[in-house]
Every structure is written in structure tokens, then in C-alpha cells.
PDB file of C-alpha atoms in Angstrom:
ATOM      1  CA  MET S   1     126.019 147.233  48.462  1.00  0.00           C
ATOM      2  CA  ALA S   2     124.384 149.571  51.368  1.00  0.00           C
ATOM      3  CA  SER S   3     120.857 149.506  50.980  1.00  0.00           C
ATOM      4  CA  LYS S   4     119.333 152.703  50.205  1.00  0.00           C
ATOM      5  CA  TRP S   5     117.854 153.921  53.859  1.00  0.00           C
ATOM      6  CA  ARG S   6     121.345 153.348  55.179  1.00  0.00           C
ATOM      7  CA  GLU S   7     123.061 155.381  52.172  1.00  0.00           C
ATOM      8  CA  LEU S   8     120.245 157.953  53.519  1.00  0.00           C
ATOM      9  CA  ALA S   9     121.018 157.587  57.370  1.00  0.00           C
ATOM     10  CA  ASP S  10     124.488 157.399  56.934  1.00  0.00           C
ATOM     11  CA  ARG S  11     124.690 160.420  54.855  1.00  0.00           C
ATOM     12  CA  LEU S  12     122.269 162.293  57.341  1.00  0.00           C
ATOM     13  CA  ALA S  13     124.590 160.871  60.488  1.00  0.00           C
ATOM     14  CA  GLU S  14     127.538 162.849  58.708  1.00  0.00           C
ATOM     15  CA  GLN S  15     125.962 165.691  58.425  1.00  0.00           C
ATOM     16  CA  ILE S  16     124.442 165.938  62.131  1.00  0.00           C
ATOM     17  CA  ARG S  17     128.055 165.149  63.451  1.00  0.00           C
ATOM     18  CA  ARG S  18     129.447 167.788  61.027  1.00  0.00           C
ATOM     19  CA  GLY S  19     127.074 170.050  62.710  1.00  0.00           C
ATOM     20  CA  ASP S  20     125.410 170.827  59.474  1.00  0.00           C
ATOM     21  CA  TYR S  21     122.122 170.386  61.867  1.00  0.00           C
ATOM     22  CA  ALA S  22     123.118 171.910  65.237  1.00  0.00           C
ATOM     23  CA  PRO S  23     121.278 170.014  68.497  1.00  0.00           C
ATOM     24  CA  GLY S  24     117.644 170.746  68.803  1.00  0.00           C
ATOM     25  CA  ALA S  25     117.551 171.459  64.798  1.00  0.00           C
ATOM     26  CA  GLN S  26     114.588 169.387  62.978  1.00  0.00           C
ATOM     27  CA  LEU S  27     115.291 167.383  60.121  1.00  0.00           C
ATOM     28  CA  PRO S  28     113.249 167.604  57.119  1.00  0.00           C
ATOM     29  CA  GLN S  29     110.176 166.318  57.151  1.00  0.00           C
ATOM     30  CA  ILE S  30     109.498 162.902  55.533  1.00  0.00           C
ATOM     31  CA  ARG S  31     107.383 163.479  53.320  1.00  0.00           C
ATOM     32  CA  ASP S  32     109.984 166.657  51.892  1.00  0.00           C
ATOM     33  CA  LEU S  33     112.867 164.002  51.445  1.00  0.00           C
ATOM     34  CA  VAL S  34     110.853 162.043  48.960  1.00  0.00           C
ATOM     35  CA  GLU S  35     109.599 164.742  47.074  1.00  0.00           C
ATOM     36  CA  ALA S  36     113.298 165.340  47.168  1.00  0.00           C
ATOM     37  CA  GLY S  37     113.913 162.481  45.472  1.00  0.00           C
ATOM     38  CA  GLU S  38     115.670 160.116  48.475  1.00  0.00           C
ATOM     39  CA  GLY S  39     113.350 157.372  48.256  1.00  0.00           C
ATOM     40  CA  SER S  40     110.160 156.220  49.279  1.00  0.00           C
ATOM     41  CA  LYS S  41     108.206 156.893  52.417  1.00  0.00           C
ATOM     42  CA  SER S  42     109.340 153.840  54.004  1.00  0.00           C
ATOM     43  CA  THR S  43     112.798 154.395  53.004  1.00  0.00           C
ATOM     44  CA  VAL S  44     113.156 157.480  55.023  1.00  0.00           C
ATOM     45  CA  HIS S  45     111.045 156.009  57.884  1.00  0.00           C
ATOM     46  CA  GLN S  46     113.520 153.553  57.828  1.00  0.00           C
ATOM     47  CA  ALA S  47     116.572 155.885  58.216  1.00  0.00           C
ATOM     48  CA  TYR S  48     115.509 157.921  60.496  1.00  0.00           C
ATOM     49  CA  LYS S  49     114.691 155.426  62.637  1.00  0.00           C
ATOM     50  CA  ALA S  50     118.575 154.035  62.584  1.00  0.00           C
ATOM     51  CA  LEU S  51     119.648 157.098  63.328  1.00  0.00           C
ATOM     52  CA  GLU S  52     117.190 157.273  66.315  1.00  0.00           C
ATOM     53  CA  ALA S  53     118.845 153.984  67.323  1.00  0.00           C
ATOM     54  CA  GLU S  54     122.314 155.407  66.927  1.00  0.00           C
ATOM     55  CA  GLY S  55     121.209 158.402  69.624  1.00  0.00           C
ATOM     56  CA  LEU S  56     121.656 160.783  67.324  1.00  0.00           C
ATOM     57  CA  VAL S  57     117.892 162.204  67.153  1.00  0.00           C
ATOM     58  CA  THR S  58     114.837 161.900  68.797  1.00  0.00           C
ATOM     59  CA  SER S  59     110.989 161.499  67.080  1.00  0.00           C
ATOM     60  CA  SER S  60     107.387 162.490  68.784  1.00  0.00           C
ATOM     61  CA  ARG S  61     104.554 163.411  67.432  1.00  0.00           C
ATOM     62  CA  GLY S  62     104.200 166.944  67.458  1.00  0.00           C
ATOM     63  CA  HIS S  63     107.917 167.649  66.438  1.00  0.00           C
ATOM     64  CA  GLY S  64     109.170 165.959  63.897  1.00  0.00           C
ATOM     65  CA  THR S  65     112.967 164.437  64.187  1.00  0.00           C
ATOM     66  CA  VAL S  66     114.887 166.730  66.196  1.00  0.00           C
ATOM     67  CA  VAL S  67     118.874 166.367  66.713  1.00  0.00           C
ATOM     68  CA  ARG S  68     120.142 165.792  70.340  1.00  0.00           C
ATOM     69  CA  GLY S  69     122.019 167.638  72.392  1.00  0.00           C
ATOM     70  CA  ARG S  70     126.119 166.390  72.264  1.00  0.00           C
ATOM     71  CA  THR S  71     127.555 167.820  75.149  1.00  0.00           C
ATOM     72  CA  PRO S  72     127.421 165.101  77.597  1.00  0.00           C
ATOM     73  CA  LEU S  73     127.821 165.782  81.989  1.00  0.00           C
ATOM     74  CA  LYS S  74     130.941 164.990  82.919  1.00  0.00           C
ATOM     75  CA  ARG S  75     130.954 162.164  85.643  1.00  0.00           C
ATOM     76  CA  LEU S  76     134.007 162.939  87.901  1.00  0.00           C
ATOM     77  CA  GLY S  77     135.520 159.595  88.412  1.00  0.00           C
ATOM     78  CA  ILE S  78     137.942 160.321  91.868  1.00  0.00           C
ATOM     79  CA  ALA S  79     137.597 163.786  92.216  1.00  0.00           C
ATOM     80  CA  ARG S  80     133.758 163.782  92.749  1.00  0.00           C
ATOM     81  CA  TYR S  81     134.587 162.596  96.131  1.00  0.00           C
ATOM     82  CA  ASP S  82     137.013 165.287  97.471  1.00  0.00           C
ATOM     83  CA  LYS S  83     136.419 165.476 101.220  1.00  0.00           C
ATOM     84  CA  ALA S  84     136.730 168.914 100.605  1.00  0.00           C
ATOM     85  CA  LYS S  85     133.488 169.226  98.874  1.00  0.00           C
ATOM     86  CA  TRP S  86     131.275 167.396 101.043  1.00  0.00           C
ATOM     87  CA  ARG S  87     133.326 167.497 105.177  1.00  0.00           C
ATOM     88  CA  ASP S  88     133.882 171.161 104.401  1.00  0.00           C
ATOM     89  CA  GLY S  89     131.744 172.306 101.769  1.00  0.00           C
ATOM     90  CA  ASP S  90     128.173 170.986 100.237  1.00  0.00           C
ATOM     91  CA  GLU S  91     129.364 169.614  96.663  1.00  0.00           C
ATOM     92  CA  VAL S  92     127.657 166.156  97.082  1.00  0.00           C
ATOM     93  CA  ALA S  93     128.610 163.798  94.270  1.00  0.00           C
ATOM     94  CA  PHE S  94     126.161 165.184  91.910  1.00  0.00           C
ATOM     95  CA  ILE S  95     126.539 168.427  92.239  1.00  0.00           C
ATOM     96  CA  ALA S  96     130.506 168.105  91.641  1.00  0.00           C
ATOM     97  CA  ASP S  97     129.691 166.763  88.167  1.00  0.00           C
ATOM     98  CA  ARG S  98     127.439 169.583  87.453  1.00  0.00           C
ATOM     99  CA  VAL S  99     129.894 171.968  88.532  1.00  0.00           C
ATOM    100  CA  ALA S 100     132.449 170.646  86.473  1.00  0.00           C
ATOM    101  CA  SER S 101     130.361 170.305  83.679  1.00  0.00           C
ATOM    102  CA  GLY S 102     129.429 174.162  83.982  1.00  0.00           C
ATOM    103  CA  ARG S 103     125.752 173.418  84.264  1.00  0.00           C
ATOM    104  CA  GLU S 104     123.405 174.678  86.739  1.00  0.00           C
ATOM    105  CA  TYR S 105     121.798 172.667  89.674  1.00  0.00           C
ATOM    106  CA  LYS S 106     118.851 172.508  92.377  1.00  0.00           C
ATOM    107  CA  ARG S 107     119.129 170.635  95.045  1.00  0.00           C
ATOM    108  CA  ASN S 108     115.534 168.890  94.895  1.00  0.00           C
ATOM    109  CA  GLU S 109     116.797 167.898  91.061  1.00  0.00           C
ATOM    110  CA  GLN S 110     117.688 164.438  93.542  1.00  0.00           C
ATOM    111  CA  THR S 111     113.957 163.142  95.006  1.00  0.00           C
ATOM    112  CA  GLN S 112     114.167 159.477  96.670  1.00  0.00           C
ATOM    113  CA  THR S 113     112.362 156.865  98.564  1.00  0.00           C
ATOM    114  CA  VAL S 114     113.742 155.268 101.928  1.00  0.00           C
ATOM    115  CA  SER S 115     112.715 152.007 102.825  1.00  0.00           C
ATOM    116  CA  ARG S 116     113.716 148.670 104.462  1.00  0.00           C
ATOM    117  CA  VAL S 117     114.179 145.929 102.141  1.00  0.00           C
ATOM    118  CA  GLU S 118     115.302 142.697 102.312  1.00  0.00           C
ATOM    119  CA  ALA S 119     119.182 142.063 101.609  1.00  0.00           C
ATOM    120  CA  SER S 120     119.701 139.915  98.158  1.00  0.00           C
ATOM    121  CA  ALA S 121     122.636 137.953  98.222  1.00  0.00           C
ATOM    122  CA  ALA S 122     124.541 140.537  96.193  1.00  0.00           C
ATOM    123  CA  VAL S 123     123.935 143.299  98.865  1.00  0.00           C
ATOM    124  CA  ALA S 124     124.447 140.833 101.898  1.00  0.00           C
ATOM    125  CA  GLU S 125     127.682 139.407 100.857  1.00  0.00           C
ATOM    126  CA  VAL S 126     129.299 143.190 100.187  1.00  0.00           C
ATOM    127  CA  LEU S 127     127.644 144.278 103.411  1.00  0.00           C
ATOM    128  CA  GLY S 128     128.528 141.313 105.541  1.00  0.00           C
ATOM    129  CA  VAL S 129     124.994 140.862 106.498  1.00  0.00           C
ATOM    130  CA  PRO S 130     122.871 137.336 106.563  1.00  0.00           C
ATOM    131  CA  VAL S 131     120.523 136.980 103.346  1.00  0.00           C
ATOM    132  CA  GLY S 132     116.918 138.265 103.616  1.00  0.00           C
ATOM    133  CA  SER S 133     118.230 140.282 106.767  1.00  0.00           C
ATOM    134  CA  GLU S 134     117.227 143.841 106.612  1.00  0.00           C
ATOM    135  CA  VAL S 135     119.197 146.911 105.513  1.00  0.00           C
ATOM    136  CA  TYR S 136     118.547 150.495 104.337  1.00  0.00           C
ATOM    137  CA  ALA S 137     118.074 150.975 100.949  1.00  0.00           C
ATOM    138  CA  ARG S 138     117.839 154.614  99.760  1.00  0.00           C
ATOM    139  CA  ALA S 139     117.302 155.014  96.313  1.00  0.00           C
ATOM    140  CA  ARG S 140     117.426 158.375  94.293  1.00  0.00           C
ATOM    141  CA  LEU S 141     116.826 159.451  90.863  1.00  0.00           C
ATOM    142  CA  VAL S 142     118.463 162.903  89.448  1.00  0.00           C
ATOM    143  CA  LYS S 143     117.332 164.762  87.054  1.00  0.00           C
ATOM    144  CA  GLU S 144     118.564 167.768  84.827  1.00  0.00           C
ATOM    145  CA  GLY S 145     115.411 170.264  84.548  1.00  0.00           C
ATOM    146  CA  THR S 146     113.109 167.297  83.517  1.00  0.00           C
ATOM    147  CA  GLN S 147     115.204 164.742  82.144  1.00  0.00           C
ATOM    148  CA  PRO S 148     116.444 162.249  84.564  1.00  0.00           C
ATOM    149  CA  THR S 149     120.297 161.837  84.309  1.00  0.00           C
ATOM    150  CA  HIS S 150     121.111 158.060  86.178  1.00  0.00           C
ATOM    151  CA  THR S 151     119.599 156.827  89.398  1.00  0.00           C
ATOM    152  CA  LEU S 152     121.512 155.407  92.372  1.00  0.00           C
ATOM    153  CA  THR S 153     120.784 152.877  95.063  1.00  0.00           C
ATOM    154  CA  SER S 154     122.487 152.780  98.406  1.00  0.00           C
ATOM    155  CA  TYR S 155     122.763 149.973 100.793  1.00  0.00           C
ATOM    156  CA  TYR S 156     123.013 150.127 104.746  1.00  0.00           C
ATOM    157  CA  ARG S 157     123.759 148.401 107.703  1.00  0.00           C
ATOM    158  CA  PRO S 158     120.876 149.411 109.689  1.00  0.00           C
ATOM    159  CA  GLU S 159     123.290 150.178 113.189  1.00  0.00           C
ATOM    160  CA  HIS S 160     125.634 152.723 110.659  1.00  0.00           C
ATOM    161  CA  VAL S 161     122.755 155.110 109.377  1.00  0.00           C
ATOM    162  CA  GLU S 162     119.492 154.337 112.046  1.00  0.00           C
ATOM    163  CA  GLY S 163     118.563 157.843 113.386  1.00  0.00           C
ATOM    164  CA  THR S 164     120.310 159.741 110.629  1.00  0.00           C
ATOM    165  CA  ARG S 165     119.580 161.946 108.058  1.00  0.00           C
ATOM    166  CA  ILE S 166     120.541 159.410 105.746  1.00  0.00           C
ATOM    167  CA  VAL S 167     116.738 157.635 106.270  1.00  0.00           C
ATOM    168  CA  ASP S 168     115.046 160.607 106.010  1.00  0.00           C
ATOM    169  CA  PRO S 169     113.080 160.526 102.399  1.00  0.00           C
ATOM    170  CA  THR S 170     113.519 164.392 101.767  1.00  0.00           C
ATOM    171  CA  PRO S 171     114.218 165.287  98.258  1.00  0.00           C
ATOM    172  CA  GLY S 172     117.666 166.293  97.449  1.00  0.00           C
ATOM    173  CA  PRO S 173     121.089 165.693  99.274  1.00  0.00           C
ATOM    174  CA  ALA S 174     120.933 163.859 103.313  1.00  0.00           C
ATOM    175  CA  GLY S 175     121.660 167.606 104.597  1.00  0.00           C
ATOM    176  CA  ARG S 176     124.742 169.863 103.941  1.00  0.00           C
ATOM    177  CA  GLY S 177     127.619 167.353 102.451  1.00  0.00           C
ATOM    178  CA  GLY S 178     125.282 164.895 101.638  1.00  0.00           C
ATOM    179  CA  GLY S 179     125.448 161.045 103.097  1.00  0.00           C
ATOM    180  CA  TYR S 180     129.067 161.231 103.282  1.00  0.00           C
ATOM    181  CA  ARG S 181     129.230 163.617 106.075  1.00  0.00           C
ATOM    182  CA  VAL S 182     126.384 162.208 107.483  1.00  0.00           C
ATOM    183  CA  LEU S 183     128.462 159.045 108.023  1.00  0.00           C
ATOM    184  CA  TYR S 184     131.621 160.845 109.180  1.00  0.00           C
ATOM    185  CA  ASP S 185     129.724 162.863 111.535  1.00  0.00           C
ATOM    186  CA  ALA S 186     128.370 159.376 112.724  1.00  0.00           C
ATOM    187  CA  GLY S 187     131.870 158.358 113.200  1.00  0.00           C
ATOM    188  CA  TYR S 188     132.209 156.148 109.818  1.00  0.00           C
ATOM    189  CA  GLU S 189     134.954 158.857 107.942  1.00  0.00           C
ATOM    190  CA  ILE S 190     135.207 156.920 104.442  1.00  0.00           C
ATOM    191  CA  ASP S 191     138.548 156.061 103.164  1.00  0.00           C
ATOM    192  CA  HIS S 192     138.432 154.330 100.347  1.00  0.00           C
ATOM    193  CA  MET S 193     136.087 152.691  97.396  1.00  0.00           C
ATOM    194  CA  ARG S 194     135.343 150.183  94.703  1.00  0.00           C
ATOM    195  CA  GLU S 195     133.906 150.973  91.409  1.00  0.00           C
ATOM    196  CA  ALA S 196     133.310 148.508  88.465  1.00  0.00           C
ATOM    197  CA  LEU S 197     131.316 149.458  85.359  1.00  0.00           C
ATOM    198  CA  PHE S 198     129.018 147.519  83.244  1.00  0.00           C
ATOM    199  CA  ALA S 199     127.455 148.474  79.847  1.00  0.00           C
ATOM    200  CA  ARG S 200     124.444 146.991  78.830  1.00  0.00           C
ATOM    201  CA  VAL S 201     120.918 147.097  77.567  1.00  0.00           C
ATOM    202  CA  PRO S 202     118.028 148.424  79.326  1.00  0.00           C
ATOM    203  CA  THR S 203     114.788 147.183  80.740  1.00  0.00           C
ATOM    204  CA  ALA S 204     111.687 148.495  79.376  1.00  0.00           C
ATOM    205  CA  ASN S 205     111.202 149.373  82.915  1.00  0.00           C
ATOM    206  CA  GLU S 206     114.332 151.150  82.851  1.00  0.00           C
ATOM    207  CA  VAL S 207     113.772 153.224  79.245  1.00  0.00           C
ATOM    208  CA  LYS S 208     110.418 154.291  80.776  1.00  0.00           C
ATOM    209  CA  LEU S 209     112.190 155.556  84.043  1.00  0.00           C
ATOM    210  CA  LEU S 210     115.397 157.679  82.459  1.00  0.00           C
ATOM    211  CA  GLN S 211     113.192 158.191  79.066  1.00  0.00           C
ATOM    212  CA  LEU S 212     115.636 156.674  76.633  1.00  0.00           C
ATOM    213  CA  PRO S 213     116.011 156.868  73.351  1.00  0.00           C
ATOM    214  CA  PRO S 214     115.492 153.373  71.284  1.00  0.00           C
ATOM    215  CA  GLY S 215     118.409 151.774  70.930  1.00  0.00           C
ATOM    216  CA  GLU S 216     120.160 153.594  74.125  1.00  0.00           C
ATOM    217  CA  PRO S 217     122.251 151.554  76.338  1.00  0.00           C
ATOM    218  CA  VAL S 218     122.919 152.201  79.930  1.00  0.00           C
ATOM    219  CA  VAL S 219     126.343 151.600  82.231  1.00  0.00           C
ATOM    220  CA  GLU S 220     125.349 150.361  85.421  1.00  0.00           C
ATOM    221  CA  LEU S 221     127.922 151.646  88.040  1.00  0.00           C
ATOM    222  CA  HIS S 222     128.487 149.253  91.598  1.00  0.00           C
ATOM    223  CA  ARG S 223     130.370 151.377  93.896  1.00  0.00           C
ATOM    224  CA  THR S 224     131.724 149.623  97.713  1.00  0.00           C
ATOM    225  CA  THR S 225     132.603 152.508 100.542  1.00  0.00           C
ATOM    226  CA  TYR S 226     134.869 151.868 103.142  1.00  0.00           C
ATOM    227  CA  THR S 227     136.547 153.476 106.103  1.00  0.00           C
ATOM    228  CA  ALA S 228     140.021 153.307 107.194  1.00  0.00           C
ATOM    229  CA  ASP S 229     139.903 150.196 108.756  1.00  0.00           C
ATOM    230  CA  GLY S 230     137.870 148.226 106.056  1.00  0.00           C
ATOM    231  CA  THR S 231     134.235 148.173 107.020  1.00  0.00           C
ATOM    232  CA  VAL S 232     131.748 148.673 104.630  1.00  0.00           C
ATOM    233  CA  VAL S 233     129.436 151.393 105.308  1.00  0.00           C
ATOM    234  CA  GLU S 234     127.789 151.744 101.699  1.00  0.00           C
ATOM    235  CA  TYR S 235     127.002 149.306  98.496  1.00  0.00           C
ATOM    236  CA  ALA S 236     125.598 151.138  95.835  1.00  0.00           C
ATOM    237  CA  VAL S 237     124.234 150.443  92.363  1.00  0.00           C
ATOM    238  CA  GLY S 238     123.697 153.275  89.962  1.00  0.00           C
ATOM    239  CA  LEU S 239     122.231 153.219  86.636  1.00  0.00           C
ATOM    240  CA  HIS S 240     123.383 156.004  84.126  1.00  0.00           C
ATOM    241  CA  ALA S 241     121.997 156.881  80.727  1.00  0.00           C
ATOM    242  CA  ALA S 242     125.188 156.335  78.283  1.00  0.00           C
ATOM    243  CA  SER S 243     124.761 159.721  76.260  1.00  0.00           C
ATOM    244  CA  ARG S 244     124.059 161.754  78.903  1.00  0.00           C
ATOM    245  CA  PHE S 245     127.501 160.962  80.724  1.00  0.00           C
ATOM    246  CA  ALA S 246     131.343 161.602  79.913  1.00  0.00           C
ATOM    247  CA  TRP S 247     133.300 159.549  82.328  1.00  0.00           C
ATOM    248  CA  GLU S 248     136.459 161.247  83.427  1.00  0.00           C
ATOM    249  CA  TYR S 249     139.551 159.994  85.546  1.00  0.00           C
ATOM    250  CA  ASP S 250     142.352 161.637  87.270  1.00  0.00           C
ATOM    251  CA  PHE S 251     144.540 159.768  89.017  1.00  0.00           C
ATOM    252  CA  LYS S 252     148.255 158.661  90.282  1.00  0.00           C
ATOM    253  CA  VAL S 253     149.889 156.149  87.923  1.00  0.00           C
ATOM    254  CA  PRO S 254     150.933 153.791  91.123  1.00  0.00           C
ATOM    255  CA  ASP S 255     154.443 151.858  91.056  1.00  0.00           C
ATOM    256  CA  SER S 256     153.873 148.877  92.934  1.00  0.00           C
ATOM    257  CA  THR S 257     158.062 148.710  93.579  1.00  0.00           C
ATOM    258  CA  GLN S 258     157.745 151.892  95.412  1.00  0.00           C
ATOM    259  CA  ASP S 259     154.770 151.091  97.692  1.00  0.00           C
ATOM    260  CA  GLY S 260     156.136 148.416  99.938  1.00  0.00           C
ATOM    261  CA  LYS S 261     153.992 145.474  98.403  1.00  0.00           C
ATOM    262  CA  GLY S 262     156.177 145.073  95.402  1.00  0.00           C
ATOM    263  CA  HIS S 263     159.871 145.274  96.386  1.00  0.00           C
ATOM    264  CA  LYS S 264     162.369 143.918  93.407  1.00  0.00           C
TER     265      LYS S 264
END
């Protein structure tokens, strides 16, 4: 038999999911639910903590317990890297996501720091450089308004980006078309990439950086970008607040019997 706080949490969660409480609406004060016979102060408090851990509400001093917005940004898959967006236009990846989601954006919602760092074992392996050798790290924090949505740190071999806009720490994308346009202009046209995703519990510093509610996981992205001849021109590691994105992929289904690699 479920405890009283769990029963209350489940009932409120169902009301939130069916729209009885709209995004931004405030849940009743704890004392009001106590007076209504929903349980003791500790029971209601524990129920609200459970809703917060499930990502349904946020709680803060002066604002009470408020229902979170449930419409995440589209995080496009391969479509966000369409060359027509950045080579011929100015839709860098995070802007492409905003456009697809029908959301407003400002270029300076992406801030960044650029530095030369020693390559870790993971970075060195992907970029094909010795461990401890210097590489460029371009770390971005992306916000929607005042709320952080994700981070992304790209690592580059110095000879690929030295003297380009990629290593300019000015907030916003690296000029028109962003980093991929810079690489294109430098003779490194991107051809294909590999992405790997991992869900995990965030660290205390990541909770603070992304302003995560208690209990929210993050999605870690590893992206390796190649030219047509297989040269790695970027290795990126991103961290996304799980509830703030809906990941979307649209691709042609492969048939290995027709591509010359799997003849019968």
C-alpha cells in the first residue's frame, strides 16, 4: 500500500499531466492542503518534493511550487547540420533548433570561452594527437532567454583553426554560418559525423550551471566531425538538460545489400 504522500503526489501528477494545472500555474500552498485534509505538513511537503524530483514542478522562496513548462525545444538530428543552413545561410545548429521549434532567439544567447588546453586521453585519441599536446577548446553555454539549455565544448587541432574566427571568444556563433562555415572557408568542408548519447546524473557543478531542478538527468553528447577523406576536424562534448529538449531524427533507412558493402 502506497504511503499517503505518494498517493497525494501521484494524484497531483495526474492533474498536472491532464492540464488541470497549466504550465506556470502555482499549486496550492502547503497549509491549504493540510487544512483540506490532505495530510500533515510533512506529508504534503514530501509529495511536493516528489513532484519536483520528477521534473513536474519547481519550488522557490517567494514563488511557491509552480508547474514547469512542458514544451521542450526540438533538438534536430541530421537536419540541424544541413549545409544549406550554415554554408548558404546563417542557421548554425542551435539556431536551427530554435527555428524548427518556432521559438525566438538571439545570437548572443550563445556565450563562449576559447583557450588552448592539454588534450585529455579521450580528446587526443579522437583528434589523433599525443596526450597532453595543446589543442583549442571552444566552450559554449547556450541559453533560451535567461535559462540555460545546454553546453557544448568543441576541440580542434591548432593547425585547423589558428587565426580563424573559431578561436575568437566574442559571444555568439563564429561569424556568419558559425564554426562549420569557418572550417569550410579554410578548406575543411565537413562531410559526415558520428554522435553518441549518454543519459546520466549531473554533477553538483552541472546542476548549478544548467539551473537544473532536483532529480533531473542530463544527456551527454559526443560528436566527431569528419571531412570526406576522414580527417577529424572537430570533437565536441555537449551537456543537455533532459527535459528541455525533444530529440528528433529523420533519415533514410539504409539497405546494405544495395550500397556495395553487403552484396548477396
